[in-house]
Amino acid sequence: MTLPQTTQLDNGTPEQRSTDEITYNGQVYSKVREGLADILNPVSATTDKNGSAKQSVFYNPIQQFNRDLSVLAIRAFAEDLAIIRRARHERRLQHVKGGQKGKKRKREASRPAESSTVNGSNMAGGPDTPMTGTDQDISIHAAQPVGKAPPVPEPLDQKCDGATVDDSPLSNAAAGGDYTQPTNGQLEELQNNQDSSHYAQIHPEPNGLKPGNGSSTYVTLPFRILDALSATGLRALRYAKEIPHVTSVTANDISAPATASIKLNAEYNGLDEKIHPTTGDAKALMGHVANPGKEPFHVVDLDPYGTAAPFLDAAVQAVTDGGLLCVTCTDAGVYASVGWPEKTFSQYGGLPWRGPQGHEAGLRLVLNAVATSAARYGLAIEPLISLNIDFYVRLFVRVKRSPVDVKCLAGKTMVVYNCDHGCGAFRIQYLAHTREREAKNGDKFHNHTLAQGPTATPFCEHCGFKTHLAGPMWGGPLHNPHFLSRVLGLLPSLDSKVYGTIPRIEGMLTLALNETLFQDLPKMAAPESAAAEPFTALDPALPDPHPFFINPSTLSRTLRCSRPSDAAFRGALISLGYRATRSHTEPGSIRTDAPWHVIWEIMREWVRQKHPIKEGAITKGMAGWEIMQKDRSRRRLNDAKQELRNVLDRAENADNLRESLEAALYRISKGSTEVVDGQEEDLTAGKAGVNGEQRELKVVFDEKLGKEAAGKKMVRYQQNPRAEWGPMCRAKAGH
């Protein structure tokens, strides 16, 4: 593998990466910088077929977008966790000051506590009140606003050349090492110092708690990250340097040379006291942490080469209650392809989808694997961000211990009947129904029942072709819009030289935010204003009412007609009262709440009004032929024939027949009424007729109505900026 001299970034501008050779500890290295971290690549004497020096450690610049996004997502999550901790702490202080002494919940008392002590006082609320440092029993909904918090400080940079740093616990924390509890003498000296801002810089309020003894200082709470498959340790380095809240990062790899590389890079970046390299199997490490009495991680990051499925069971147990699980899967040929359905099922517990929606279905298959793994241990998940990116999927999932929420999983698990060989229509079938009920005392609870099935026939109702099953897969929301807006709020304050993929992050997260049709979109808030309260968790029983998307190009191929523009198609949907937006998974896609019979009626009207199909383009037996048999003109003719048959059947004598025929011909000429049980029924636009068909929809292809509002230009769908844009080769043993 060769280390590229120039890497084309996601914003389309080339960035010269530093490949200057340096000598460190007597060995020659080439240095690569990403974000605020540097990694050292031993200069190899061997070359590849192009004559370039081979890369002796695994570094893939294509994944910079993944790493930039991960840093921002974990930072936003850490800030939210700090808000929750601070709110809990404030309530404890108020409880103690008010002289109220109640029994602690058994759930809090039964969990291990990390108490931080200063001057003999526990930080939670005075000498007699213990504080749970890890806050493992995080309550997502219980936290109340505690006022505007100060802005998050910039990440502490590495030690500069020539700088002198003393060996005190406080300076060690400032340099990026683990926080060491200061002694009473050090605290007294610090508090007597006229410049008290030094302590506030080391212990910023967003990740700290006031002791409650009148002091103005803050005590840093632990925030532990596990980079379970670390390779060179680049992720661990960036997390430690760029996320202010991080107190320790465990960087694990099964390869001893990789661990040695992690240790080398940590030392070079001045993070050898904050980053802890370990050598071993990631599943064994996470399983050990899951044992009672051990300290779980606040964030677990899985970024394997291929699938993350073998690590999921251990990972969900290694995350603290309310913690964050980050998952990458690069085996798109398995989860988003029908080439190996047996492999897809064995890895993710579901079958893949054939068609343009295959990558979103793959995303939902991976989410379902995470959800089912967590449910076995009474853990519920909430996807915060779920993205299909290039050749992989990236998930950020909150894991919470809640057996009650786990019961809602069946109601958010679905199978799909897909007309993959015909018109491409699909129908959703959820495995269970979850309804909200009210008890006699007024409390709300969820009632879970079996779903009636199937929701589709073996043959497509639109074209008559066979349908095939996909799933089971995750049927809940892919994103939390409040968390998305929190991450987007961080972007204006970032340095584009450090985060080279900001334009693409903004574009993709904005698309993801627009996918949330099920509720009003939150206003994007700046970090300083958003830090006042935690972001809102979604209803655990909420399914995604309109998963997947349609693509006008695919619809036009079925009918063998020209493609309507995105603005024209969206305008037709909006004029009929439906919503339309984009999907982040595919260019040219439209995500809508319109049913399939409306979608095909719009396409039939497109053919009738704008672009007729060429003669002989579709023939009997094709999906498009069957769909066009239901067009408006043919339907009116068939309705007229049926009306006349009904008149003849009901006629009692010649006089009655003549009168009935005159009335029927009048109704047919108007085309707006039909006799049903002796009464005329209006067939106006939007009213469902026979077999669910929309009888007389007024379809208007209004491009002005469907045109997106002019705004900031964004990188929504990046084209591969250079050749061989992929996962690169798997790292070889011993490298």
Tab-separated table of N, CA, C and O in Angstrom, residues 378-461:
chain	number	residue	atom	x	y	z
A	378	GLY	N	-31.615	-6.689	28.002
A	378	GLY	CA	-32.486	-5.669	28.560
A	378	GLY	C	-32.073	-4.260	28.193
A	378	GLY	O	-32.411	-3.309	28.900
A	379	LEU	N	-31.368	-4.108	27.074
A	379	LEU	CA	-30.885	-2.806	26.632
A	379	LEU	C	-31.661	-2.349	25.399
A	379	LEU	O	-31.868	-3.128	24.468
A	380	ALA	N	-32.071	-1.107	25.394
A	380	ALA	CA	-32.770	-0.518	24.248
A	380	ALA	C	-31.831	0.457	23.555
A	380	ALA	O	-30.996	1.091	24.196
A	381	ILE	N	-31.980	0.571	22.241
A	381	ILE	CA	-31.133	1.495	21.495
A	381	ILE	C	-31.971	2.631	20.922
A	381	ILE	O	-33.170	2.477	20.679
A	382	GLU	N	-31.319	3.759	20.727
A	382	GLU	CA	-31.914	4.890	20.015
A	382	GLU	C	-30.893	5.386	18.995
A	382	GLU	O	-29.851	5.935	19.380
A	383	PRO	N	-31.131	5.185	17.698
A	383	PRO	CA	-30.200	5.708	16.700
A	383	PRO	C	-30.185	7.235	16.726
A	383	PRO	O	-31.224	7.878	16.597
A	384	LEU	N	-29.001	7.799	16.912
A	384	LEU	CA	-28.848	9.246	16.890
A	384	LEU	C	-28.499	9.738	15.490
A	384	LEU	O	-29.052	10.716	15.015
A	385	ILE	N	-27.560	9.040	14.836
A	385	ILE	CA	-27.212	9.312	13.440
A	385	ILE	C	-26.939	7.973	12.777
A	385	ILE	O	-26.177	7.166	13.306
A	386	SER	N	-27.546	7.725	11.616
A	386	SER	CA	-27.325	6.493	10.859
A	386	SER	C	-27.137	6.878	9.400
A	386	SER	O	-28.074	7.359	8.766
A	387	LEU	N	-25.934	6.658	8.869
A	387	LEU	CA	-25.599	7.147	7.538
A	387	LEU	C	-25.024	6.046	6.665
A	387	LEU	O	-24.257	5.196	7.140
A	388	ASN	N	-25.404	6.088	5.403
A	388	ASN	CA	-24.753	5.291	4.381
A	388	ASN	C	-23.754	6.199	3.663
A	388	ASN	O	-24.132	7.186	3.044
A	389	ILE	N	-22.472	5.843	3.766
A	389	ILE	CA	-21.398	6.706	3.280
A	389	ILE	C	-20.495	5.893	2.355
A	389	ILE	O	-19.931	4.875	2.778
A	390	ASP	N	-20.366	6.333	1.126
A	390	ASP	CA	-19.452	5.681	0.189
A	390	ASP	C	-19.665	4.171	0.167
A	390	ASP	O	-20.682	3.690	-0.293
A	391	PHE	N	-18.728	3.426	0.755
A	391	PHE	CA	-18.748	1.964	0.722
A	391	PHE	C	-19.069	1.355	2.086
A	391	PHE	O	-18.860	0.161	2.288
A	392	TYR	N	-19.585	2.136	3.017
A	392	TYR	CA	-19.810	1.627	4.370
A	392	TYR	C	-20.985	2.338	5.014
A	392	TYR	O	-21.518	3.316	4.483
A	393	VAL	N	-21.410	1.833	6.158
A	393	VAL	CA	-22.408	2.506	6.983
A	393	VAL	C	-21.744	2.913	8.292
A	393	VAL	O	-20.821	2.249	8.780
A	394	ARG	N	-22.225	4.013	8.848
A	394	ARG	CA	-21.717	4.519	10.117
A	394	ARG	C	-22.900	4.836	11.012
A	394	ARG	O	-23.791	5.608	10.638
A	395	LEU	N	-22.921	4.242	12.204
A	395	LEU	CA	-24.025	4.390	13.148
A	395	LEU	C	-23.522	5.013	14.443
A	395	LEU	O	-22.439	4.675	14.927
A	396	PHE	N	-24.333	5.892	15.018
A	396	PHE	CA	-24.115	6.424	16.360
A	396	PHE	C	-25.395	6.134	17.142
A	396	PHE	O	-26.445	6.741	16.877
A	397	VAL	N	-25.306	5.225	18.090
A	397	VAL	CA	-26.485	4.676	18.760
A	397	VAL	C	-26.337	4.864	20.264
A	397	VAL	O	-25.295	4.522	20.842
A	398	ARG	N	-27.367	5.415	20.897
A	398	ARG	CA	-27.384	5.491	22.358
A	398	ARG	C	-27.964	4.205	22.915
A	398	ARG	O	-29.014	3.738	22.460
A	399	VAL	N	-27.284	3.644	23.906
A	399	VAL	CA	-27.693	2.377	24.515
A	399	VAL	C	-28.149	2.663	25.946
A	399	VAL	O	-27.406	3.244	26.743
A	400	LYS	N	-29.359	2.254	26.255
A	400	LYS	CA	-29.946	2.553	27.570
A	400	LYS	C	-30.545	1.285	28.161
A	400	LYS	O	-31.228	0.530	27.460
A	401	ARG	N	-30.288	1.068	29.437
A	401	ARG	CA	-30.886	-0.087	30.115
A	401	ARG	C	-32.341	0.233	30.430
A	401	ARG	O	-32.646	1.045	31.288
A	402	SER	N	-33.258	-0.424	29.696
A	402	SER	CA	-34.683	-0.168	29.876
A	402	SER	C	-35.473	-1.360	29.345
A	402	SER	O	-35.822	-1.395	28.158
A	403	PRO	N	-35.756	-2.353	30.182
A	403	PRO	CA	-36.562	-3.495	29.716
A	403	PRO	C	-37.929	-3.084	29.174
A	403	PRO	O	-38.470	-3.765	28.304
A	404	VAL	N	-38.472	-1.974	29.664
A	404	VAL	CA	-39.770	-1.516	29.159
A	404	VAL	C	-39.652	-1.077	27.709
A	404	VAL	O	-40.497	-1.407	26.864
A	405	ASP	N	-38.590	-0.341	27.391
A	405	ASP	CA	-38.395	0.101	26.012
A	405	ASP	C	-38.049	-1.052	25.082
A	405	ASP	O	-38.363	-1.013	23.889
A	406	VAL	N	-37.398	-2.076	25.613
A	406	VAL	CA	-37.055	-3.243	24.795
A	406	VAL	C	-38.316	-3.909	24.254
A	406	VAL	O	-38.325	-4.451	23.136
A	407	LYS	N	-39.398	-3.846	25.005
A	407	LYS	CA	-40.649	-4.470	24.558
A	407	LYS	C	-41.202	-3.826	23.291
A	407	LYS	O	-42.018	-4.430	22.601
A	408	CYS	N	-40.760	-2.622	22.993
A	408	CYS	CA	-41.241	-1.923	21.791
A	408	CYS	C	-40.491	-2.344	20.534
A	408	CYS	O	-40.827	-1.877	19.437
A	409	LEU	N	-39.477	-3.199	20.671
A	409	LEU	CA	-38.640	-3.533	19.518
A	409	LEU	C	-39.424	-4.239	18.418
A	409	LEU	O	-39.249	-3.938	17.231
A	410	ALA	N	-40.300	-5.174	18.781
A	410	ALA	CA	-41.062	-5.895	17.753
A	410	ALA	C	-41.926	-4.952	16.927
A	410	ALA	O	-42.107	-5.150	15.721
A	411	GLY	N	-42.461	-3.904	17.555
A	411	GLY	CA	-43.280	-2.940	16.839
A	411	GLY	C	-42.478	-2.030	15.932
A	411	GLY	O	-43.052	-1.291	15.126
A	412	LYS	N	-41.129	-2.059	16.070
A	412	LYS	CA	-40.255	-1.280	15.191
A	412	LYS	C	-39.419	-2.187	14.289
A	412	LYS	O	-38.435	-1.723	13.706
A	413	THR	N	-39.806	-3.445	14.198
A	413	THR	CA	-39.114	-4.389	13.317
A	413	THR	C	-40.055	-4.749	12.181
A	413	THR	O	-41.227	-5.053	12.415
A	414	MET	N	-39.557	-4.726	10.952
A	414	MET	CA	-40.435	-4.902	9.799
A	414	MET	C	-39.822	-5.847	8.779
A	414	MET	O	-38.604	-6.052	8.736
A	415	VAL	N	-40.701	-6.439	7.989
A	415	VAL	CA	-40.312	-7.111	6.755
A	415	VAL	C	-40.933	-6.321	5.604
A	415	VAL	O	-41.906	-5.594	5.789
A	416	VAL	N	-40.349	-6.461	4.425
A	416	VAL	CA	-40.781	-5.684	3.271
A	416	VAL	C	-41.105	-6.629	2.121
A	416	VAL	O	-40.321	-7.544	1.825
A	417	TYR	N	-42.270	-6.435	1.494
A	417	TYR	CA	-42.635	-7.140	0.268
A	417	TYR	C	-42.222	-6.245	-0.899
A	417	TYR	O	-42.801	-5.176	-1.096
A	418	ASN	N	-41.250	-6.696	-1.654
A	418	ASN	CA	-40.627	-5.856	-2.668
A	418	ASN	C	-40.859	-6.428	-4.054
A	418	ASN	O	-40.529	-7.587	-4.324
A	419	CYS	N	-41.424	-5.628	-4.943
A	419	CYS	CA	-41.616	-6.026	-6.342
A	419	CYS	C	-40.320	-5.722	-7.091
A	419	CYS	O	-40.240	-4.778	-7.888
A	420	ASP	N	-39.286	-6.514	-6.819
A	420	ASP	CA	-37.962	-6.186	-7.327
A	420	ASP	C	-37.781	-6.481	-8.808
A	420	ASP	O	-36.944	-5.866	-9.465
A	421	HIS	N	-38.553	-7.413	-9.372
A	421	HIS	CA	-38.436	-7.719	-10.798
A	421	HIS	C	-39.479	-6.997	-11.642
A	421	HIS	O	-39.466	-7.121	-12.863
A	422	GLY	N	-40.391	-6.280	-10.991
A	422	GLY	CA	-41.444	-5.595	-11.720
A	422	GLY	C	-41.310	-4.094	-11.642
A	422	GLY	O	-40.331	-3.510	-12.109
A	423	CYS	N	-42.290	-3.465	-11.001
A	423	CYS	CA	-42.347	-2.001	-10.995
A	423	CYS	C	-41.545	-1.366	-9.876
A	423	CYS	O	-41.363	-0.150	-9.866
A	424	GLY	N	-41.082	-2.147	-8.908
A	424	GLY	CA	-40.301	-1.589	-7.807
A	424	GLY	C	-41.113	-1.129	-6.618
A	424	GLY	O	-40.546	-0.604	-5.653
A	425	ALA	N	-42.434	-1.315	-6.641
A	425	ALA	CA	-43.260	-0.927	-5.498
A	425	ALA	C	-42.969	-1.853	-4.318
A	425	ALA	O	-42.516	-2.987	-4.493
A	426	PHE	N	-43.242	-1.376	-3.128
A	426	PHE	CA	-43.004	-2.185	-1.930
A	426	PHE	C	-44.088	-1.907	-0.910
A	426	PHE	O	-44.762	-0.880	-0.947
A	427	ARG	N	-44.240	-2.851	0.006
A	427	ARG	CA	-45.222	-2.704	1.085
A	427	ARG	C	-44.577	-3.172	2.387
A	427	ARG	O	-43.867	-4.183	2.412
A	428	ILE	N	-44.839	-2.425	3.465
A	428	ILE	CA	-44.227	-2.678	4.769
A	428	ILE	C	-45.131	-3.556	5.619
A	428	ILE	O	-46.353	-3.409	5.609
A	429	GLN	N	-44.517	-4.468	6.378
A	429	GLN	CA	-45.241	-5.303	7.336
A	429	GLN	C	-44.483	-5.281	8.660
A	429	GLN	O	-43.375	-5.810	8.759
A	430	TYR	N	-45.017	-4.622	9.676
A	430	TYR	CA	-44.406	-4.643	11.009
A	430	TYR	C	-44.774	-5.935	11.719
A	430	TYR	O	-45.865	-6.470	11.531
A	431	LEU	N	-43.874	-6.434	12.541
A	431	LEU	CA	-44.082	-7.722	13.199
A	431	LEU	C	-45.076	-7.636	14.347
A	431	LEU	O	-45.637	-8.652	14.752
A	432	ALA	N	-45.270	-6.455	14.899
A	432	ALA	CA	-46.196	-6.289	16.029
A	432	ALA	C	-46.771	-4.886	15.989
A	432	ALA	O	-46.256	-3.998	15.306
A	433	HIS	N	-47.855	-4.698	16.736
A	433	HIS	CA	-48.479	-3.378	16.877
A	433	HIS	C	-48.240	-2.890	18.302
A	433	HIS	O	-48.490	-3.615	19.275
A	434	THR	N	-47.774	-1.665	18.415
A	434	THR	CA	-47.571	-1.038	19.716
A	434	THR	C	-48.473	0.187	19.791
A	434	THR	O	-48.335	1.114	18.990
A	435	ARG	N	-49.403	0.164	20.743
A	435	ARG	CA	-50.349	1.276	20.893
A	435	ARG	C	-50.252	1.835	22.308
A	435	ARG	O	-50.032	1.091	23.267
A	436	GLU	N	-50.445	3.137	22.410
A	436	GLU	CA	-50.433	3.767	23.727
A	436	GLU	C	-51.809	3.639	24.360
A	436	GLU	O	-52.826	3.925	23.722
A	437	ARG	N	-51.838	3.218	25.591
A	437	ARG	CA	-53.072	3.055	26.348
A	437	ARG	C	-52.982	3.876	27.631
A	437	ARG	O	-51.908	4.272	28.068
A	438	GLU	N	-54.167	4.103	28.220
A	438	GLU	CA	-54.225	4.869	29.464
A	438	GLU	C	-54.834	4.005	30.555
A	438	GLU	O	-55.908	3.424	30.382
A	439	ALA	N	-54.113	3.904	31.666
A	439	ALA	CA	-54.591	3.119	32.800
A	439	ALA	C	-55.703	3.877	33.540
A	439	ALA	O	-55.974	5.053	33.256
A	440	LYS	N	-56.331	3.211	34.464
A	440	LYS	CA	-57.429	3.827	35.213
A	440	LYS	C	-56.973	5.036	36.016
A	440	LYS	O	-57.734	5.963	36.254
A	441	ASN	N	-55.701	4.999	36.450
A	441	ASN	CA	-55.199	6.130	37.230
A	441	ASN	C	-54.666	7.254	36.352
A	441	ASN	O	-54.117	8.239	36.854
A	442	GLY	N	-54.789	7.103	35.040
A	442	GLY	CA	-54.351	8.148	34.125
A	442	GLY	C	-52.958	7.967	33.563
A	442	GLY	O	-52.543	8.726	32.679
A	443	ASP	N	-52.208	6.982	34.059
A	443	ASP	CA	-50.853	6.753	33.555
A	443	ASP	C	-50.904	6.171	32.149
A	443	ASP	O	-51.811	5.394	31.803
A	444	LYS	N	-49.909	6.539	31.346
A	444	LYS	CA	-49.802	6.025	29.989
A	444	LYS	C	-48.916	4.779	29.974
A	444	LYS	O	-47.931	4.698	30.699
A	445	PHE	N	-49.275	3.828	29.134
A	445	PHE	CA	-48.436	2.646	28.957
A	445	PHE	C	-48.630	2.135	27.539
A	445	PHE	O	-49.575	2.520	26.836
A	446	HIS	N	-47.736	1.257	27.097
A	446	HIS	CA	-47.783	0.719	25.742
A	446	HIS	C	-48.346	-0.693	25.760
A	446	HIS	O	-47.948	-1.529	26.580
A	447	ASN	N	-49.266	-0.928	24.859
A	447	ASN	CA	-49.865	-2.253	24.701
A	447	ASN	C	-49.315	-2.882	23.424
A	447	ASN	O	-49.311	-2.260	22.362
A	448	HIS	N	-48.826	-4.115	23.532
A	448	HIS	CA	-48.177	-4.784	22.411
A	448	HIS	C	-49.019	-5.984	21.977
A	448	HIS	O	-49.354	-6.853	22.790
A	449	THR	N	-49.351	-6.031	20.692
A	449	THR	CA	-50.157	-7.124	20.144
A	449	THR	C	-49.525	-7.630	18.854
A	449	THR	O	-48.689	-6.962	18.241
A	450	LEU	N	-49.957	-8.823	18.446
A	450	LEU	CA	-49.464	-9.396	17.203
A	450	LEU	C	-50.044	-8.655	16.005
A	450	LEU	O	-51.184	-8.197	16.034
A	451	ALA	N	-49.254	-8.548	14.969
A	451	ALA	CA	-49.718	-7.888	13.749
A	451	ALA	C	-50.430	-8.895	12.858
A	451	ALA	O	-50.080	-10.074	12.828
A	452	GLN	N	-51.448	-8.423	12.152
A	452	GLN	CA	-52.158	-9.268	11.205
A	452	GLN	C	-51.401	-9.269	9.880
A	452	GLN	O	-50.907	-8.251	9.424
A	453	GLY	N	-51.277	-10.408	9.287
A	453	GLY	CA	-50.544	-10.469	8.038
A	453	GLY	C	-51.126	-11.509	7.104
A	453	GLY	O	-51.968	-12.313	7.491
A	454	PRO	N	-50.654	-11.488	5.869
A	454	PRO	CA	-49.699	-10.509	5.344
A	454	PRO	C	-50.398	-9.258	4.834
A	454	PRO	O	-51.597	-9.256	4.603
A	455	THR	N	-49.604	-8.193	4.660
A	455	THR	CA	-50.161	-6.938	4.154
A	455	THR	C	-50.126	-6.883	2.628
A	455	THR	O	-50.612	-5.918	2.041
A	456	ALA	N	-49.517	-7.874	1.999
A	456	ALA	CA	-49.411	-7.884	0.541
A	456	ALA	C	-49.691	-9.289	0.023
A	456	ALA	O	-49.502	-10.286	0.732
A	457	THR	N	-50.124	-9.366	-1.219
A	457	THR	CA	-50.355	-10.648	-1.880
A	457	THR	C	-49.046	-11.127	-2.508
A	457	THR	O	-48.093	-10.354	-2.632
A	458	PRO	N	-48.982	-12.384	-2.930
A	458	PRO	CA	-47.746	-12.863	-3.569
A	458	PRO	C	-47.404	-12.122	-4.850
A	458	PRO	O	-46.256	-12.171	-5.296
A	459	PHE	N	-48.392	-11.445	-5.448
A	459	PHE	CA	-48.151	-10.717	-6.684
A	459	PHE	C	-48.431	-9.234	-6.469
A	459	PHE	O	-49.348	-8.855	-5.730
A	460	CYS	N	-47.640	-8.404	-7.116
A	460	CYS	CA	-47.746	-6.947	-6.962
A	460	CYS	C	-49.120	-6.465	-7.419
A	460	CYS	O	-49.595	-6.833	-8.499
A	461	GLU	N	-49.748	-5.636	-6.625
A	461	GLU	CA	-51.074	-5.121	-6.957
A	461	GLU	C	-51.043	-4.117	-8.093
A	461	GLU	O	-52.083	-3.800	-8.679
